[in-house]
Short mmCIF file of C-alpha atoms in Angstrom, two decimals:
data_model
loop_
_atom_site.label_atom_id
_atom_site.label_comp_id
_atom_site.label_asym_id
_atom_site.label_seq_id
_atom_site.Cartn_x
_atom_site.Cartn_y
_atom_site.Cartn_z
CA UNK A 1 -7.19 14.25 -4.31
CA UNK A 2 -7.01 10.42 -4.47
CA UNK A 3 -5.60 8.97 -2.17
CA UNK A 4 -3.95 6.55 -4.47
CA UNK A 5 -1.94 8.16 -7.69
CA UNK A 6 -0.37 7.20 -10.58
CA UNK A 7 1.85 8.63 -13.62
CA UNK A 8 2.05 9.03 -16.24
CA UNK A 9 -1.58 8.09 -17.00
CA UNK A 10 -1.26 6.49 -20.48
CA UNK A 11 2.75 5.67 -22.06
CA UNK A 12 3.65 4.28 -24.94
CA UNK A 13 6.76 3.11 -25.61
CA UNK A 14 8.91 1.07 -28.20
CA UNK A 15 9.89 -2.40 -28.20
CA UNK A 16 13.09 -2.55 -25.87
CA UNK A 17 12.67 0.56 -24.20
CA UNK A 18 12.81 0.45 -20.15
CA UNK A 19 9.47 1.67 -18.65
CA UNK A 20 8.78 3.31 -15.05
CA UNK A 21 5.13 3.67 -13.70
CA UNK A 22 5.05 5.53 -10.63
CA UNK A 23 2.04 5.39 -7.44
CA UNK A 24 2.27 7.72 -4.83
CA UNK A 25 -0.05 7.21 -1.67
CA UNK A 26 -1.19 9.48 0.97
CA UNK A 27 -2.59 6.77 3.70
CA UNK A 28 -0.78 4.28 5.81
CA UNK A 29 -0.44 0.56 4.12
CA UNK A 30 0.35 -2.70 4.90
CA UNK A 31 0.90 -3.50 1.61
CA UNK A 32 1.03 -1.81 -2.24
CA UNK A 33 0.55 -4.34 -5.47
CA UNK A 34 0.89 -4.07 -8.94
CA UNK A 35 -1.88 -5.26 -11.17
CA UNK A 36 -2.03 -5.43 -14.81
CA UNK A 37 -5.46 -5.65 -16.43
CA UNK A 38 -5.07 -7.11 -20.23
CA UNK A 39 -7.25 -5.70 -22.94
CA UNK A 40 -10.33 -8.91 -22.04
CA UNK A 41 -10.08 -7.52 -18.49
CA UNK A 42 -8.72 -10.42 -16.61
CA UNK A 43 -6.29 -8.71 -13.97
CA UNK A 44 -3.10 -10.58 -13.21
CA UNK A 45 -1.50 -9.87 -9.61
CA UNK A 46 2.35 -8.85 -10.38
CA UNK A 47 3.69 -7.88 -7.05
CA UNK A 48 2.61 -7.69 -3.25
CA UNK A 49 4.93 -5.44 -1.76
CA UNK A 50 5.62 -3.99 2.10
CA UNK A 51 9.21 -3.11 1.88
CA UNK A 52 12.20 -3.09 -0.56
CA UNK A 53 11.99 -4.37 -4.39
CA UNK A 54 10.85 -7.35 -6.15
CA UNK A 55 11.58 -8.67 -9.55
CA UNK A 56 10.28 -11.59 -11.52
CA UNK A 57 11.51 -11.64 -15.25
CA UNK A 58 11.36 -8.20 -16.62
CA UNK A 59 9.43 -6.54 -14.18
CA UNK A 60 11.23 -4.77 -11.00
CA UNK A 61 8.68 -3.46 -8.41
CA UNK A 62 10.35 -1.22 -5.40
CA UNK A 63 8.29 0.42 -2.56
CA UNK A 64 9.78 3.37 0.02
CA UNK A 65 7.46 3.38 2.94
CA UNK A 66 8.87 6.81 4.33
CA UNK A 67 8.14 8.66 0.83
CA UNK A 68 4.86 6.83 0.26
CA UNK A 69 6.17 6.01 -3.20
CA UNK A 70 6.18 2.96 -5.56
CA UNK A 71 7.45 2.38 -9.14
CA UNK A 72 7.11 -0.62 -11.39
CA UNK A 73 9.89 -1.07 -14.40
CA UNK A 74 9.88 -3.11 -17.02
CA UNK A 75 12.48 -3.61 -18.97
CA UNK A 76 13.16 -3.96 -22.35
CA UNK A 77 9.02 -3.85 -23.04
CA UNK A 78 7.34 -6.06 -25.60
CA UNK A 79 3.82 -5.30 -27.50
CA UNK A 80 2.91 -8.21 -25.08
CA UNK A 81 3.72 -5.69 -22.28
CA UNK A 82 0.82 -3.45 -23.86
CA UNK A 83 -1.86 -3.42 -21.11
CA UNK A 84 -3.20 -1.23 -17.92
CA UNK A 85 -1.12 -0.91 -14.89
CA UNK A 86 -2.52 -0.52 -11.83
CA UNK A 87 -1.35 0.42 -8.56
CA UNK A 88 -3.60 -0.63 -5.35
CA UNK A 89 -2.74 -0.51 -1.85
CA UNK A 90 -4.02 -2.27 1.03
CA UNK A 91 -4.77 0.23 3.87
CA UNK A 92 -3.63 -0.70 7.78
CA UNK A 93 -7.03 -0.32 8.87
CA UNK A 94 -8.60 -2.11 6.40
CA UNK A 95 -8.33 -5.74 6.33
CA UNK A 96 -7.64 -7.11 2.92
CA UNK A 97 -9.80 -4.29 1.03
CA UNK A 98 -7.49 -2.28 -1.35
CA UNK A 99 -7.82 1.23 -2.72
CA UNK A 100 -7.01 1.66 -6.05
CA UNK A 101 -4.71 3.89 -8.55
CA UNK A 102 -6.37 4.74 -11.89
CA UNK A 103 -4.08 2.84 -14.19
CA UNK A 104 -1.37 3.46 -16.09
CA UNK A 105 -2.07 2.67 -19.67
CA UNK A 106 0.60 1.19 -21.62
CA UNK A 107 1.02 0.82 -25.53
CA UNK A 108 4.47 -1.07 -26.52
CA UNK A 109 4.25 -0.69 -30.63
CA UNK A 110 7.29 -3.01 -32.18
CA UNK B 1 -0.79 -20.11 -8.09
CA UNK B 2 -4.01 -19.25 -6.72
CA UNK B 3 -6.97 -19.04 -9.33
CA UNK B 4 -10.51 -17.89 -9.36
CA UNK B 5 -12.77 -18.30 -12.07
CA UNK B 6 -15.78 -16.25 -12.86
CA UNK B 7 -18.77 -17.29 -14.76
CA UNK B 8 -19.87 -16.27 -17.49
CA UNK B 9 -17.44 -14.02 -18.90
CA UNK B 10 -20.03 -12.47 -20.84
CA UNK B 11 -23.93 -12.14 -20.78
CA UNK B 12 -26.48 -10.37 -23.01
CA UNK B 13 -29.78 -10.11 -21.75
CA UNK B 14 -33.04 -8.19 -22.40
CA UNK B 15 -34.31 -5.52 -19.83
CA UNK B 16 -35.68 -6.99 -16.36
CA UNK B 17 -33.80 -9.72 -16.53
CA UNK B 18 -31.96 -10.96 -13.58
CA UNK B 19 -28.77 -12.11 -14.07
CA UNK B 20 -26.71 -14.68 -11.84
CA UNK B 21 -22.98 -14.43 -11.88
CA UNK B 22 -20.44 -16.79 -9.99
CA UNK B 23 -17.08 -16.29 -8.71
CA UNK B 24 -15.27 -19.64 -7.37
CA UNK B 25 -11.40 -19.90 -6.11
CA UNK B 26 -10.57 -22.90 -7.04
CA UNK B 27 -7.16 -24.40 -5.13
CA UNK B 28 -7.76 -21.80 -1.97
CA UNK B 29 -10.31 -21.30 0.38
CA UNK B 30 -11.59 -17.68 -0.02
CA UNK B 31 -12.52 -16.44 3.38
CA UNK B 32 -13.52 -12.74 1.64
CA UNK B 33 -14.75 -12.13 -1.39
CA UNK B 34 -15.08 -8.86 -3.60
CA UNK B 35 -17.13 -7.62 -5.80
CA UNK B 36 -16.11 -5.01 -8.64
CA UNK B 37 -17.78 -2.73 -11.35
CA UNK B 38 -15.74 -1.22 -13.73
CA UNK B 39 -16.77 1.17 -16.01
CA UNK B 40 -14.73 2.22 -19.29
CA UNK B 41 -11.78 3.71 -19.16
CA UNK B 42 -11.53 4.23 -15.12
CA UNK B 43 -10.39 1.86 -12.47
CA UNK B 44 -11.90 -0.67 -10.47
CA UNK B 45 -15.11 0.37 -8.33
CA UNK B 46 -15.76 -1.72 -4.63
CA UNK B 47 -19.22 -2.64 -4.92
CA UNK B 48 -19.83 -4.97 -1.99
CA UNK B 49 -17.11 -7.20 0.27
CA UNK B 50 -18.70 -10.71 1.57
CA UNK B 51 -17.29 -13.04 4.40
CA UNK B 52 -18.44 -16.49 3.98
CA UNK B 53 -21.17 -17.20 6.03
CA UNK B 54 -22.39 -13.35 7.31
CA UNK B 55 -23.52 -10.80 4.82
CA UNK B 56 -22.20 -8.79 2.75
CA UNK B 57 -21.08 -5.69 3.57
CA UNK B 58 -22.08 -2.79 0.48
CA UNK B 59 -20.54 0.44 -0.44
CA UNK B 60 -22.28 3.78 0.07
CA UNK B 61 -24.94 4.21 -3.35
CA UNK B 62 -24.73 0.59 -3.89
CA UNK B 63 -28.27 -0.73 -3.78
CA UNK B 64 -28.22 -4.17 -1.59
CA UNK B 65 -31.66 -4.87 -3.32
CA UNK B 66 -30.45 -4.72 -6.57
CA UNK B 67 -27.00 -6.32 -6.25
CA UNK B 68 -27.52 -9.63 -4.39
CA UNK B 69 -24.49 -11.34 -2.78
CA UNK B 70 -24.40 -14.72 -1.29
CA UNK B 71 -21.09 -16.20 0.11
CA UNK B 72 -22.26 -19.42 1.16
CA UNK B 73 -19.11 -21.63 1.37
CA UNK B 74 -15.10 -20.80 1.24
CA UNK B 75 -15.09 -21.36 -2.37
CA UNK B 76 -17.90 -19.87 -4.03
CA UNK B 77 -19.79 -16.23 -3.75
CA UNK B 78 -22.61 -14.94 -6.10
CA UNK B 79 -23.41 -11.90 -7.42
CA UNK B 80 -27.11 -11.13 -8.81
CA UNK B 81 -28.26 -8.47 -10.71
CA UNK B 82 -32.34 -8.26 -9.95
CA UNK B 83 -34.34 -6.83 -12.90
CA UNK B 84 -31.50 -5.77 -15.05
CA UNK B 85 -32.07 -2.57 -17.03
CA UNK B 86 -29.56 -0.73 -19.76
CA UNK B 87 -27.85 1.16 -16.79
CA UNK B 88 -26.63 -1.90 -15.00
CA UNK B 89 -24.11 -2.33 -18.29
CA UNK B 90 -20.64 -2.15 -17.15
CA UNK B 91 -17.85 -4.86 -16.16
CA UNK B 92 -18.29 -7.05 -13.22
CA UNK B 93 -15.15 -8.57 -11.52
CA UNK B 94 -14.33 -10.77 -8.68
CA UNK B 95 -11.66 -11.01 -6.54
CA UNK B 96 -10.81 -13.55 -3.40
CA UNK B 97 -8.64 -13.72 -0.26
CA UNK B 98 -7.55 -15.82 2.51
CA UNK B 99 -7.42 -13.79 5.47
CA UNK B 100 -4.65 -11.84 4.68
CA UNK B 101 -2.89 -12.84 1.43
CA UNK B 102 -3.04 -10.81 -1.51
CA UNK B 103 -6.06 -10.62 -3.95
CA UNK B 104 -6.45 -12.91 -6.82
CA UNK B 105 -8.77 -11.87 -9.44
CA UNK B 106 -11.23 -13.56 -11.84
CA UNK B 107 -11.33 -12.65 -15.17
CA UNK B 108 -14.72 -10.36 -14.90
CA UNK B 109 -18.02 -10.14 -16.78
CA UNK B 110 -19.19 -8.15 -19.24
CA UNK B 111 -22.87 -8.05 -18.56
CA UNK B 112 -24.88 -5.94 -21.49
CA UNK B 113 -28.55 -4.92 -21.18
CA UNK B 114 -30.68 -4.41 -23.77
#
């Protein structure tokens, strides 16, 4: 078992729909982020999160440290959404090295 | 925001070839750098993590011989691939920290061997 998972593995959506990806953990963090990797594989960081929820435009990231459980929404998606999601978490004993999710890929068709 | 650029974004090269590939953050100083490999379809593999000025420190089955890393200032780390063969094909990515802020990621390189 990872110790990092994600779901649903791949999602496509329409334009406009609301979209969860969820990342469920099984070690203790300091921190969880959200990456998205675009089809040229640059990764953009979304979110660094320890506690609570974050938003920035569409995208709403919330973390509950007790359940070990993160989601990232975006609401209503775009085809420019379209791209891998991928949760990585930053283990306590572990400096700034992060363990990472398998991605969530994500298809918005208009 | 932070940004780290990775160079070249793409390299074809015939067998035996080694292969140099930088990875400078360019507005931070990078006290740790990592190194990624990324094969198709599945998420990001740790290769090797390097602190400026010590070595690097490599992942179990990564071969230190074949993947050099050299970290020698806060804003620039190498990553070369000695003798290149066909196998060595995959994704190569980059990513830098300050102690302990979050990641920031170049944009990779797709290294092909013929």
């Amino acid at each position: 078992k990872n110790e990092v998972e994600q779901s649903p593995q791949n999602l496509t959506a329409q334009e406009g729909e609301f979209i969860t990806i969820n990342c469920s953990y099984s070690v203790g963090i300091s921190a969880l982020h959200w990456l998205q990797q675009h089809p040229g594989g640059g990764i953009v960081s979304l979110f660094m999160l320890s506690s609570g929820k974050k938003k920035h435009g569409r995208l709403i990231a919330t973390i509950n440290i007790q359940e070990k459980h993160s989601s990232l929404h975006i609401t209503a998606s775009h085809p420019r959404d379209s791209a891998v999601y991928i949760c990585a978490v930053r283990e306590k004993t572990s400096g700034s090295r992060l363990t990472f999710g398998e991605g969530t890929q994500l298809t918005v068709n208009p | 925001g932070a940004v780290v650029s990775q160079h070249p974004s793409r390299v074809i090269c015939k067998s035996g070839t080694s292969v140099k590939i930088e990875c400078r953050s360019l507005d931070f100083q990078a006290t740790t750098m990592f190194w990624y490999r990324q094969f198709p379809k599945q998420s990001l593999m740790l290769m090797a993590t390097s602190n400026e000025g010590s070595k690097a420190t490599y992942e179990q089955g990564v071969e230190k011989d074949k993947f050099l890393i050299n970290h020698a200032s806060l804003t620039l780390s190498t990553l070369t691939v000695t003798s290149a063969h066909p196998e060595d094909s995959s994704f190569y990515i980059c990513s830098a920290s300050d102690r302990d802020q979050p990641q920031h990621f170049g944009d990779g390189t797709r290294l092909s061997i013929l």
